[in-house]
Short mmCIF file of C-alpha atoms and ligand atoms in Angstrom, two decimals:
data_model
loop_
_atom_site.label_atom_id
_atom_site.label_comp_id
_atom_site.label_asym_id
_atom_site.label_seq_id
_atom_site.Cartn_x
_atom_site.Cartn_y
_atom_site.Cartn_z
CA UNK F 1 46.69 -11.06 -19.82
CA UNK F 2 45.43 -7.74 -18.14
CA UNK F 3 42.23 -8.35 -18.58
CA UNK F 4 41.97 -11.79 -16.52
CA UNK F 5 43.73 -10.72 -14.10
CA UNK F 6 41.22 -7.70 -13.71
CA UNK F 7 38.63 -10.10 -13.02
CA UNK F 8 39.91 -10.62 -9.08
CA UNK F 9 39.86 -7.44 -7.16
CA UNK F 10 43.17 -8.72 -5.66
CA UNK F 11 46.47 -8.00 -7.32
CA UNK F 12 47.73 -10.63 -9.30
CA UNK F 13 50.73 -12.74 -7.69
CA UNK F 14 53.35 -13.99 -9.06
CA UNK F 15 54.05 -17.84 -9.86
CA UNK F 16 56.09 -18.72 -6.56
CA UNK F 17 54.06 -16.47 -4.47
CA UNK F 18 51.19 -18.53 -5.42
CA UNK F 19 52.62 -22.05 -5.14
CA UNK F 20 53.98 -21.10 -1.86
CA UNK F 21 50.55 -20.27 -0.44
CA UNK F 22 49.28 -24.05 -2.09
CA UNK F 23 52.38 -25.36 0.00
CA UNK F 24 51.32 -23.10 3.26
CA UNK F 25 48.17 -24.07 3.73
CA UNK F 26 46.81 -26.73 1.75
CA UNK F 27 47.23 -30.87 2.54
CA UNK F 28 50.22 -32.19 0.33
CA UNK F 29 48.06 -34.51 -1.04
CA UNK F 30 49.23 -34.12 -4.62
CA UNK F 31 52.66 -32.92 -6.30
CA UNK F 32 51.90 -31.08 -9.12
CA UNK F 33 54.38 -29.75 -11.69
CA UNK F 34 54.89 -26.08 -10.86
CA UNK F 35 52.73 -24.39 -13.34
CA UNK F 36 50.12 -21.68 -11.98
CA UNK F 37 47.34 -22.02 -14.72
CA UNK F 38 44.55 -19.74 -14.94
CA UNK F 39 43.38 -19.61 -18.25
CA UNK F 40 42.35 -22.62 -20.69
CA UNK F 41 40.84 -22.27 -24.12
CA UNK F 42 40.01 -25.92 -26.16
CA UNK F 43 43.24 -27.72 -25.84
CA UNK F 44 45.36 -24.64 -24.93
CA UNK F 45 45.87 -23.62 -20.95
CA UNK F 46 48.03 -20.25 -19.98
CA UNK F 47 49.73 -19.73 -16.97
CA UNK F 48 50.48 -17.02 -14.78
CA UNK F 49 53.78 -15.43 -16.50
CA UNK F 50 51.71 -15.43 -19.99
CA UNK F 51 52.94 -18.39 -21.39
CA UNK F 52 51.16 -21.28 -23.66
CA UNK F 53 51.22 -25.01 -23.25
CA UNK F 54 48.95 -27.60 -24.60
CA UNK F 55 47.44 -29.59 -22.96
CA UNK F 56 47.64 -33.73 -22.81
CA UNK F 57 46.00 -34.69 -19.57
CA UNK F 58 43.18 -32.95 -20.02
CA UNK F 59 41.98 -33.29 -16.27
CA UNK F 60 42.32 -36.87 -16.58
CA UNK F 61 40.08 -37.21 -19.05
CA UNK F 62 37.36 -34.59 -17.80
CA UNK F 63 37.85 -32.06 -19.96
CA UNK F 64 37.47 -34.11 -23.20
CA UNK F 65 35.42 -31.46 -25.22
CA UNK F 66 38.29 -28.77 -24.72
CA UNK F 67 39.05 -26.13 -22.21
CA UNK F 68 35.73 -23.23 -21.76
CA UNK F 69 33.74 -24.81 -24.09
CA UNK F 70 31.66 -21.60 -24.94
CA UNK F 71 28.23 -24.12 -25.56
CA UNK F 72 28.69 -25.69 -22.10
CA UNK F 73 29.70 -22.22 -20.36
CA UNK F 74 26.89 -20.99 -21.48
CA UNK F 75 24.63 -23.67 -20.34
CA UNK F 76 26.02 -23.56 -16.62
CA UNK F 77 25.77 -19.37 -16.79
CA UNK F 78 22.01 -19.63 -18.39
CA UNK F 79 21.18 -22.55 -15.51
CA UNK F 80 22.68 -20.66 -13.09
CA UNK F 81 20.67 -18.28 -13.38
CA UNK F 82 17.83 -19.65 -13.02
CA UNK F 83 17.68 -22.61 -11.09
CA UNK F 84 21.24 -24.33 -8.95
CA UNK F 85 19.80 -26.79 -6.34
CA UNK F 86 16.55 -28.13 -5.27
CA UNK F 87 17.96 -31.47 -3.34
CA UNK F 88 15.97 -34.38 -4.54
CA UNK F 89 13.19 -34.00 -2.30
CA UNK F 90 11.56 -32.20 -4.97
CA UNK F 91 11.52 -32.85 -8.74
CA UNK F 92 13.36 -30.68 -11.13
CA UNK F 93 12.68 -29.63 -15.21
CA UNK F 94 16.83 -30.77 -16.07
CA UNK F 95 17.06 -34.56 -14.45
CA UNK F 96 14.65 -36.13 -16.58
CA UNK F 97 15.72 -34.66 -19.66
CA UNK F 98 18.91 -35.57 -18.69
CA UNK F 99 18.13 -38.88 -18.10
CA UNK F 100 16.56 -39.73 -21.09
CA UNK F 101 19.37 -38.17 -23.25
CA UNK F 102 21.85 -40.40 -21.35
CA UNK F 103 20.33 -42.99 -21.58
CA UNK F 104 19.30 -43.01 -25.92
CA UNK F 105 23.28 -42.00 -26.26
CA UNK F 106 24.78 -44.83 -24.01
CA UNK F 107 21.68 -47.54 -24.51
CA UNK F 108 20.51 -47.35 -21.20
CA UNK F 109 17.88 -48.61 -18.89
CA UNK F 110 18.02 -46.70 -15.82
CA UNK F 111 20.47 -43.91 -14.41
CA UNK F 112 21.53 -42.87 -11.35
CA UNK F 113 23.17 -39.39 -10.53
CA UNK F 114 26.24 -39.14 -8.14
CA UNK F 115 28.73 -36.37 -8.30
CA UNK F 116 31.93 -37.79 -8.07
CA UNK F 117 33.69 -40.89 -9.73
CA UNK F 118 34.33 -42.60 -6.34
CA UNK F 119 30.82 -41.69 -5.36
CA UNK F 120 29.52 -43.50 -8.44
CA UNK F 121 31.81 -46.24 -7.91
CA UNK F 122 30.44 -46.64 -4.08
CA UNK F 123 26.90 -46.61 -5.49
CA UNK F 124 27.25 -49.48 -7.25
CA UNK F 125 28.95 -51.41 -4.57
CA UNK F 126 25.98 -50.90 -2.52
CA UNK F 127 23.72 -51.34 -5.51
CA UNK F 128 24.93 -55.54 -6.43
CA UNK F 129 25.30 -56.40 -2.73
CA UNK F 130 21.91 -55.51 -2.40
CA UNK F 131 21.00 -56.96 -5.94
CA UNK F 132 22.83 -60.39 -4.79
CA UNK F 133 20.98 -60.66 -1.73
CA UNK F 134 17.26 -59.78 -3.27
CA UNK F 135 17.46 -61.17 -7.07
CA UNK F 136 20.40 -63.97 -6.74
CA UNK F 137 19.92 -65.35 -3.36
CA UNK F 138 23.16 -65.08 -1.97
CA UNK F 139 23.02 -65.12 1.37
CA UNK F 140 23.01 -61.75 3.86
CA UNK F 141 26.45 -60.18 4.14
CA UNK F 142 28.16 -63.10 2.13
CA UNK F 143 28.56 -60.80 -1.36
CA UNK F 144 31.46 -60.56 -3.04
CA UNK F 145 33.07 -58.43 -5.49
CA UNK F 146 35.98 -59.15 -8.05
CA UNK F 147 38.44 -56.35 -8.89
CA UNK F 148 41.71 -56.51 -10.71
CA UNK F 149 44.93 -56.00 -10.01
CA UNK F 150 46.41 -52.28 -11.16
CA UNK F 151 42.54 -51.02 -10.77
CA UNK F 152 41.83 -47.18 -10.22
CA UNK F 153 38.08 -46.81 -9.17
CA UNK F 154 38.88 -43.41 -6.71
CA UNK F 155 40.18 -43.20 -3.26
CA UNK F 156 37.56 -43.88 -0.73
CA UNK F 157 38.24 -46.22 2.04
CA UNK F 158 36.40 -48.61 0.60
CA UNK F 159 37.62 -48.53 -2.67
CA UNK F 160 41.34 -48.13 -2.06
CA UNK F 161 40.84 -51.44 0.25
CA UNK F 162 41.10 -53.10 -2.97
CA UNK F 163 43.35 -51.39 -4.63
CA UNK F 164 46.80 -52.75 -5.37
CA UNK F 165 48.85 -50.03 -5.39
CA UNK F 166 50.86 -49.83 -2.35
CA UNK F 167 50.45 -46.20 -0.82
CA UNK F 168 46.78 -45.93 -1.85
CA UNK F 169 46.51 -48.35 1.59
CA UNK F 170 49.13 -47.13 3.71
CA UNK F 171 48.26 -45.77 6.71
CA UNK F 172 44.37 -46.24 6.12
CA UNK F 173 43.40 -49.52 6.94
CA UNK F 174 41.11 -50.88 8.46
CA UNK F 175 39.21 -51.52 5.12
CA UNK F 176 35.76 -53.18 4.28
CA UNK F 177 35.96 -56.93 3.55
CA UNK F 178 34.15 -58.25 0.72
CA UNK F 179 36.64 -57.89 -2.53
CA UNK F 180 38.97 -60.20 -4.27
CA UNK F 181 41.64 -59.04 -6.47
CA UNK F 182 42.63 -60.86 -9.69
CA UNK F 183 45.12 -60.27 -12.23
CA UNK F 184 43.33 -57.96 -15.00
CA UNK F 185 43.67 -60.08 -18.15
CA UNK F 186 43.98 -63.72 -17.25
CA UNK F 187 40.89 -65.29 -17.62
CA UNK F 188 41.25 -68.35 -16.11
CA UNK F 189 42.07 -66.90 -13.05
CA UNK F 190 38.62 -65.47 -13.39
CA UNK F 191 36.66 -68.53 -14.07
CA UNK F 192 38.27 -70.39 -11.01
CA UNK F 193 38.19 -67.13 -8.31
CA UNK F 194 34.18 -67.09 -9.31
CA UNK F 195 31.93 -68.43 -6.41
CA UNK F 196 28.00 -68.91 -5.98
CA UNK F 197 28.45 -65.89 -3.98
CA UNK F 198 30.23 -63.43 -6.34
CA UNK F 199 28.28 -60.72 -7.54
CA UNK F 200 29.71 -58.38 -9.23
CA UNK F 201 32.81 -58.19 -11.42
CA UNK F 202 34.47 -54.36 -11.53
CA UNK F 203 36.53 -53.59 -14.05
CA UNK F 204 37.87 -50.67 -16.30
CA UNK F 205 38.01 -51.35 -20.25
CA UNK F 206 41.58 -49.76 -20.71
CA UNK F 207 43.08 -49.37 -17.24
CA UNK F 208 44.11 -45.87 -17.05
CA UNK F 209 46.00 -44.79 -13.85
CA UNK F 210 47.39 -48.41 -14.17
CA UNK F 211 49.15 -47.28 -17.25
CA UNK F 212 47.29 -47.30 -19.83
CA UNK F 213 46.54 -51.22 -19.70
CA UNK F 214 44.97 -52.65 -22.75
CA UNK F 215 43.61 -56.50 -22.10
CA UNK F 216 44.07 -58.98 -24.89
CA UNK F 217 42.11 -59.49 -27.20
CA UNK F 218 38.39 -61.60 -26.77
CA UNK F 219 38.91 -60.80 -22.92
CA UNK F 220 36.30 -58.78 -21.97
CA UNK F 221 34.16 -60.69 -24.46
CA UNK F 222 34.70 -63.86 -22.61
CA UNK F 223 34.22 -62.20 -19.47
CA UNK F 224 30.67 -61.52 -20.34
CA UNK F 225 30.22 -64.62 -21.17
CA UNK F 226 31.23 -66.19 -17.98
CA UNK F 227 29.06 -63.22 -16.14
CA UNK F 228 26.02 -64.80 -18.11
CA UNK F 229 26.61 -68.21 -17.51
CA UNK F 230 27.38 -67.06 -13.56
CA UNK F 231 24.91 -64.52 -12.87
CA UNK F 232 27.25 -61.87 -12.19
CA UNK F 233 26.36 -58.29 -12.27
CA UNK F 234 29.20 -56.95 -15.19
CA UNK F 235 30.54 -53.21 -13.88
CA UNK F 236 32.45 -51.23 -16.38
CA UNK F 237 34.22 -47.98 -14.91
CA UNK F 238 34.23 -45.88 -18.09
CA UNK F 239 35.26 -42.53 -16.11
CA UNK F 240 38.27 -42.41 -17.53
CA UNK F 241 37.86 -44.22 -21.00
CA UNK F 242 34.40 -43.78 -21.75
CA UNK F 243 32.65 -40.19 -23.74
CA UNK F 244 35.00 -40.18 -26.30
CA UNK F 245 38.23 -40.84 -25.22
CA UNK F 246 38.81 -44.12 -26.91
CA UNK F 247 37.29 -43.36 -30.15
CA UNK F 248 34.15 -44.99 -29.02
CA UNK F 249 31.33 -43.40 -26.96
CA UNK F 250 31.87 -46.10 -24.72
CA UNK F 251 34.71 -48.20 -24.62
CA UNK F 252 33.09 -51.14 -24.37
CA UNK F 253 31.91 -51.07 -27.80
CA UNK F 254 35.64 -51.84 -28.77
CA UNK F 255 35.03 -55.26 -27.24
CA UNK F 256 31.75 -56.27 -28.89
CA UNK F 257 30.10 -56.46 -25.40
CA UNK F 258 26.96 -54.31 -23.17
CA UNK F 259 27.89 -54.16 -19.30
CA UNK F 260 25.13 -54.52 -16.95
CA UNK F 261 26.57 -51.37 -14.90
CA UNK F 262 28.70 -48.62 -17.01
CA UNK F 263 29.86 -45.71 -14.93
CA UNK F 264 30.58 -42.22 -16.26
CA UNK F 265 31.81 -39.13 -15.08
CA UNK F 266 34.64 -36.71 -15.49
CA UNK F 267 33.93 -35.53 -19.01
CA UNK F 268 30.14 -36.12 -18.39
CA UNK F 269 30.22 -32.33 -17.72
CA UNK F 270 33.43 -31.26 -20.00
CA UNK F 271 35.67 -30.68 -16.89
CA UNK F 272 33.25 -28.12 -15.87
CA UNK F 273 31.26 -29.03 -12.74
CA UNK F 274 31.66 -32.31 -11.16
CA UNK F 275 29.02 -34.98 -12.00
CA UNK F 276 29.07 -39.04 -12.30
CA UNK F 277 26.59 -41.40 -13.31
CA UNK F 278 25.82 -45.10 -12.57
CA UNK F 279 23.78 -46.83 -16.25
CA UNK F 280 22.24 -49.43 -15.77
CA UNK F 281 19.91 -52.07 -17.11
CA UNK F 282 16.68 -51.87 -14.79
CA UNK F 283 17.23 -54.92 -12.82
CA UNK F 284 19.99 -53.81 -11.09
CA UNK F 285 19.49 -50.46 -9.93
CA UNK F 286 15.67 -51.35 -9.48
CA UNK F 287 16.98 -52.95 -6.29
CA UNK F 288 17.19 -49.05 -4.88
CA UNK F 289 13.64 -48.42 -3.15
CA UNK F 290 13.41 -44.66 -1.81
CA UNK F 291 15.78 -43.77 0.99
CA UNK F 292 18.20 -46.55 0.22
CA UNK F 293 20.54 -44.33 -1.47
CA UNK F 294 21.12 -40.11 -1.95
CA UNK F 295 23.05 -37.10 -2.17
CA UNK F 296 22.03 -33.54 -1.99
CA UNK F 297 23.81 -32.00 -5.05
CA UNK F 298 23.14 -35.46 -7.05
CA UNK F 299 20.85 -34.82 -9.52
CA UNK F 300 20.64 -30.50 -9.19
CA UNK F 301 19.79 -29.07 -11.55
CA UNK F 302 23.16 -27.08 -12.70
CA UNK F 303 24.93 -30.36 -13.34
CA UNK F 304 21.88 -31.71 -15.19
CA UNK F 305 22.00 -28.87 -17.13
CA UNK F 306 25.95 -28.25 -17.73
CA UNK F 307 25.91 -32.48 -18.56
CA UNK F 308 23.29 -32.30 -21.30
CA UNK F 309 25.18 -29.74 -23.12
CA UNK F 310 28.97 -31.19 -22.31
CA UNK F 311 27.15 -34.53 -24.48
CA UNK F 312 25.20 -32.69 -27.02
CA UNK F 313 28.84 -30.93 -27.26
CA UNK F 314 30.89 -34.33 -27.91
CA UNK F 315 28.24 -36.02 -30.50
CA UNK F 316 27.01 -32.63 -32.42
CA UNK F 317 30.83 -31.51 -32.59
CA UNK F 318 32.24 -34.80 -33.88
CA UNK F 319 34.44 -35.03 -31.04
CA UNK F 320 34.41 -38.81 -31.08
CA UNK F 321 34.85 -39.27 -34.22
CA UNK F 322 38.20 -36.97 -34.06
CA UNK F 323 39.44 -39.26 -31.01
CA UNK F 324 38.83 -42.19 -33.41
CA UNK F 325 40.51 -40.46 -36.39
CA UNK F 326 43.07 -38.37 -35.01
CA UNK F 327 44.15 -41.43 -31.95
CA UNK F 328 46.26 -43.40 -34.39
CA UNK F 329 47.76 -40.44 -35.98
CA UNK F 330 49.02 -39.47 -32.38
CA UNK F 331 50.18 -42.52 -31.62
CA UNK F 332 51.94 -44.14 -34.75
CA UNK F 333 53.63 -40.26 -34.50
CA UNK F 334 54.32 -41.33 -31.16
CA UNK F 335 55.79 -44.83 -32.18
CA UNK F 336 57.93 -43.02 -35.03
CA UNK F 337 60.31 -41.54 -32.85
CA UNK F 338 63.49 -43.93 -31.99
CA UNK F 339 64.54 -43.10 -28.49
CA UNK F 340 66.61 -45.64 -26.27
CA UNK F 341 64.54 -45.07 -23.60
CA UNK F 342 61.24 -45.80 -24.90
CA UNK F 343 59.84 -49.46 -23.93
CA UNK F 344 56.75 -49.35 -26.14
CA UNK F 345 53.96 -46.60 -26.95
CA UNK F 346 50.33 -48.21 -26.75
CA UNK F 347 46.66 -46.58 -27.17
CA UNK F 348 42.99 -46.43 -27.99
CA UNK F 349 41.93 -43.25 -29.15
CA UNK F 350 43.53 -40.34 -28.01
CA UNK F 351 44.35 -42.35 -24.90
CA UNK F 352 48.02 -42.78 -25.18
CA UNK F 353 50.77 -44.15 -22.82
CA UNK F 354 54.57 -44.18 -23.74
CA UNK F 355 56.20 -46.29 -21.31
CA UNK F 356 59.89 -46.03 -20.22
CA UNK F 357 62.62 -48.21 -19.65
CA UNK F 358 62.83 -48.27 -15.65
CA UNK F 359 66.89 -47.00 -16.78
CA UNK F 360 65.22 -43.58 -18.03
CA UNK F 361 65.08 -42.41 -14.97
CA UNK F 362 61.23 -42.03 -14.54
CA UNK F 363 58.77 -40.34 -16.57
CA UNK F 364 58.48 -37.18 -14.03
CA UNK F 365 61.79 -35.55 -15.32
CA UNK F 366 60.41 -35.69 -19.09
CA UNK F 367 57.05 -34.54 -17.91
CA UNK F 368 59.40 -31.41 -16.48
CA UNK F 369 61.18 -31.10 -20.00
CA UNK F 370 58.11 -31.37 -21.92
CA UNK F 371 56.65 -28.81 -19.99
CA UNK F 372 59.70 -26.57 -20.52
CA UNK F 373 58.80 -26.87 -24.52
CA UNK F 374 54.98 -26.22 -24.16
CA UNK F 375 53.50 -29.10 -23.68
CA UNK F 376 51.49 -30.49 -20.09
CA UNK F 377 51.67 -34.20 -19.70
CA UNK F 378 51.61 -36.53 -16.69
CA UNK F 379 53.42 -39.38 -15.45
CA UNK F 380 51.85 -42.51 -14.05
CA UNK F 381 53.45 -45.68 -12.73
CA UNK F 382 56.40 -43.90 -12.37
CA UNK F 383 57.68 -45.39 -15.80
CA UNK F 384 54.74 -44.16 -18.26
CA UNK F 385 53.70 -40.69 -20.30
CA UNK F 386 50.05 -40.34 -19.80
CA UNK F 387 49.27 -38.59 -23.56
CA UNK F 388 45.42 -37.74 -23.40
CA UNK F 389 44.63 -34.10 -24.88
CA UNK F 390 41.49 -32.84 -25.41
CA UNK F 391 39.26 -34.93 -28.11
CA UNK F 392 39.10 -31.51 -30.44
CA UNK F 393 42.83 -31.44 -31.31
CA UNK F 394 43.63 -30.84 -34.55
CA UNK F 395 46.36 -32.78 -36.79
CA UNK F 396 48.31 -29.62 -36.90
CA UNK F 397 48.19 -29.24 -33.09
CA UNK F 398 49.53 -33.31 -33.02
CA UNK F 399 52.41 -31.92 -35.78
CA UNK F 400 53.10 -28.97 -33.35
CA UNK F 401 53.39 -31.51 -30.25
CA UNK F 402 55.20 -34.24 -32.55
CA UNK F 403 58.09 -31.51 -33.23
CA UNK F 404 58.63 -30.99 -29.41
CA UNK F 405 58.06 -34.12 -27.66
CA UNK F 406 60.53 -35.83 -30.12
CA UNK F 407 63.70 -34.66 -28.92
CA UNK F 408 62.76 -34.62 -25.38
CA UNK F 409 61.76 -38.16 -25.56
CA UNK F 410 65.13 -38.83 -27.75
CA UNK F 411 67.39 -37.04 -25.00
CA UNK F 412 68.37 -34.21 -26.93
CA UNK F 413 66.52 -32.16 -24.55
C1 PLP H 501 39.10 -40.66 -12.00
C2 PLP H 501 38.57 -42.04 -11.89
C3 PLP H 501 37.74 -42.42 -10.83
C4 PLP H 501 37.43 -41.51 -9.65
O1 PLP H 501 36.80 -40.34 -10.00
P1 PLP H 501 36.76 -39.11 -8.95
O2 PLP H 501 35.82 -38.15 -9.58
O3 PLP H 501 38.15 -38.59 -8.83
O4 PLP H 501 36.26 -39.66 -7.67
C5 PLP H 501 37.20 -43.69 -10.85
N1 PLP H 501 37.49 -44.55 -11.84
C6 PLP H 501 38.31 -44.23 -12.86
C7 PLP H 501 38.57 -45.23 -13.93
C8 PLP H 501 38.89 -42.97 -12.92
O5 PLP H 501 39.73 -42.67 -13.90
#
């Protein structure tokens, strides 16, 4: 442990000395559980006091190819040296390489580079109004979006103005007009909200702040369908399902369907340095002429860089693959153990919810107790384990994980 502590000049605190200077001077915008990491390794994360847990949130989903990956270190270190940020008033040698290798691994047209998830999510917002107004006809100011119910697409003002969830809004209104919010899943619902003047249909595959939300089956299929038949721009948010997580590349290939607009980000970079993308076919983001849209660390080179490698990473190193194989091992581990307060345990991939009976008591206090035994999880709707480690677990790391999450989720702990 010496030796990363050596690597501040400052001595190292101790575990409440360190969340008490979080709760001193930072917003209390989050409540994290009170472990002081600073050390990760593929699915393994240390904390302060030396001790081991693994890790099943992996960042929400941004750290998909493992804690440190020593390939995508070393890309940011090697870029770092030599070139971080030029803006995008000049060219650089990483975005076009980049773009290309997005878009062969994700069959893509077209990309644009944002840095955050909301960021990408905004883009696109902007990106079918003005599509709807130049290519469908719809008439200035008069676009409208469709959303669903339970959605999590980040937490700007405009975004959270059609979100469902309660205290995402509180407090922050006023919001921008120009959504409509449907129950995810029921299609009909769909068909009638759709107008001459809706453009765009945003949705995530698997909804996963929601809880892990699966839609039936032939949904998202039909969807498409109905986006054909209406032309309506079809937006996928694959930040949190897509690269891997499912089993899939995308998790859109689990329904048998191509959106027009996919958006990627956490893991696009391994949890390393924050970068999102908008893919797109080319009539959709062709709409963008220069000085529509920007950012000044879109596009730099270090995240063009770091996000070539954190993909070469997931495809070269099977990572995928493992999600597909080692998802269902996980989960029908998961669905082994007989607990009373265990509703149902549901998953794609190594994307795994176990929801609670509202009588547990909440998922927090397990979260607590599993992190007690070693392992880092994190509730979400209050009544649901968010299980999501890193795709390069091994079975023996699932055993490990089986053996203590069992009795906590049993009560025995
Ligand atoms: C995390 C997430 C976002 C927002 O990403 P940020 O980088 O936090 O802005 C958007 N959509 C989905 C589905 C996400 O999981």
């Amino acid at each position: 442990m010496n030796d990363w502590n050596a690597a501040t000049t400052e001595a190292p605190l101790d575990t409440a000395a360190y969340i008490a200077l979080e709760e001193q001077y930072g917003a209390h915008n989050y409540h994290p559980l009170d472990v002081v990491l600073t050390r990760g390794r593929g699915v393994w994360v240390w904390d302060v006091d030396g001790n081991k847990y693994l890790d099943c949130l992996s960042a929400y989903s941004a750290v998909n190819q493992g804690h440190c990956h020593p390939r995508i270190i070393d890309a940011l270190v090697r870029q770092a040296q030599r070139l971080t940020l030029t803006s995008r008033a000049f060219r650089n040698d990483q975005l076009g390489l980049f773009y290309k290798e997005v878009c062969e691994l994700t069959n893509s047209h077209m990309v644009l580079p944002m840095n955050s998830g909301a960021e990408a999510v905004e883009s696109v917002i902007k990106a079918v109004r003005k599509w709807g107004y130049r290519c469908k006809g719809v008439p200035e100011g008069r676009a409208e979006i469709i959303g669903f119910t339970n959605n999590f697409h980040g937490r700007t003002i405009t975004i959270v103005g059609f979100s469902t969830e309660r205290q995402y809004q509180d407090g922050f209104a006023p919001f921008t007009p120009g959504f409509r919010v449907l129950p995810f899943g029921d299609f009909e619902a769909l068909e009638r909200a759709v107008t001459p003047e809706t453009v765009a249909i945003l949705a995530e595959p698997i909804q996963g702040e929601g809880g892990i939300i699966i839609p039936p089956a032939g949904y998202f299929r039909r969807v498409r369908e109905l986006c054909d038949r209406e032309r309506i721009v079809l937006i996928l948010d694959e930040i949190q399902t897509g690269l891997g997580r499912t089993g899939k590349m995308l998790a859109e290939e689990h329904e048998g369907i191509v959106a027009d607009l996919t958006l990627i980000g956490k893991a696009l970079s391994g949890g390393v340095y924050p970068i999102s993308a908008v893919l797109s076919n080319e009539e959709v983001l062709g709409v963008f002429q220069p000085g529509d849209h920007g950012s000044t660390y879109g596009g730099n080179p270090l995240a063009c860089a770091v996000a070539r490698t954190a993909l070469r990473v997931l495809v070269e190193e099977g990572m995928i693959e493992n999600s597909a194989r080692l998802g269902p091992y996980f989960l029908a581990g998961l669905q082994s153990i007989r607990s009373p307060y265990i509703r149902e345990v549901r998953g794609r991939g190594l994307m795994i919810g176990v929801e609670l009976h509202p009588e547990a008591g909440g998922a927090r206090p397990f979260c607590e107790r599993l992190r007690a035994r070693g392992i880092l999880c994190k509730d979400t709707h209050q009544h649901i384990i968010r299980i999501a480690p890193p795709l390069v677990i091994t079975r023996d790391d699932i055993d490990w994980a089986l053996e203590r999450i069992a009795p906590v989720l049993e009560g025995r702990e």
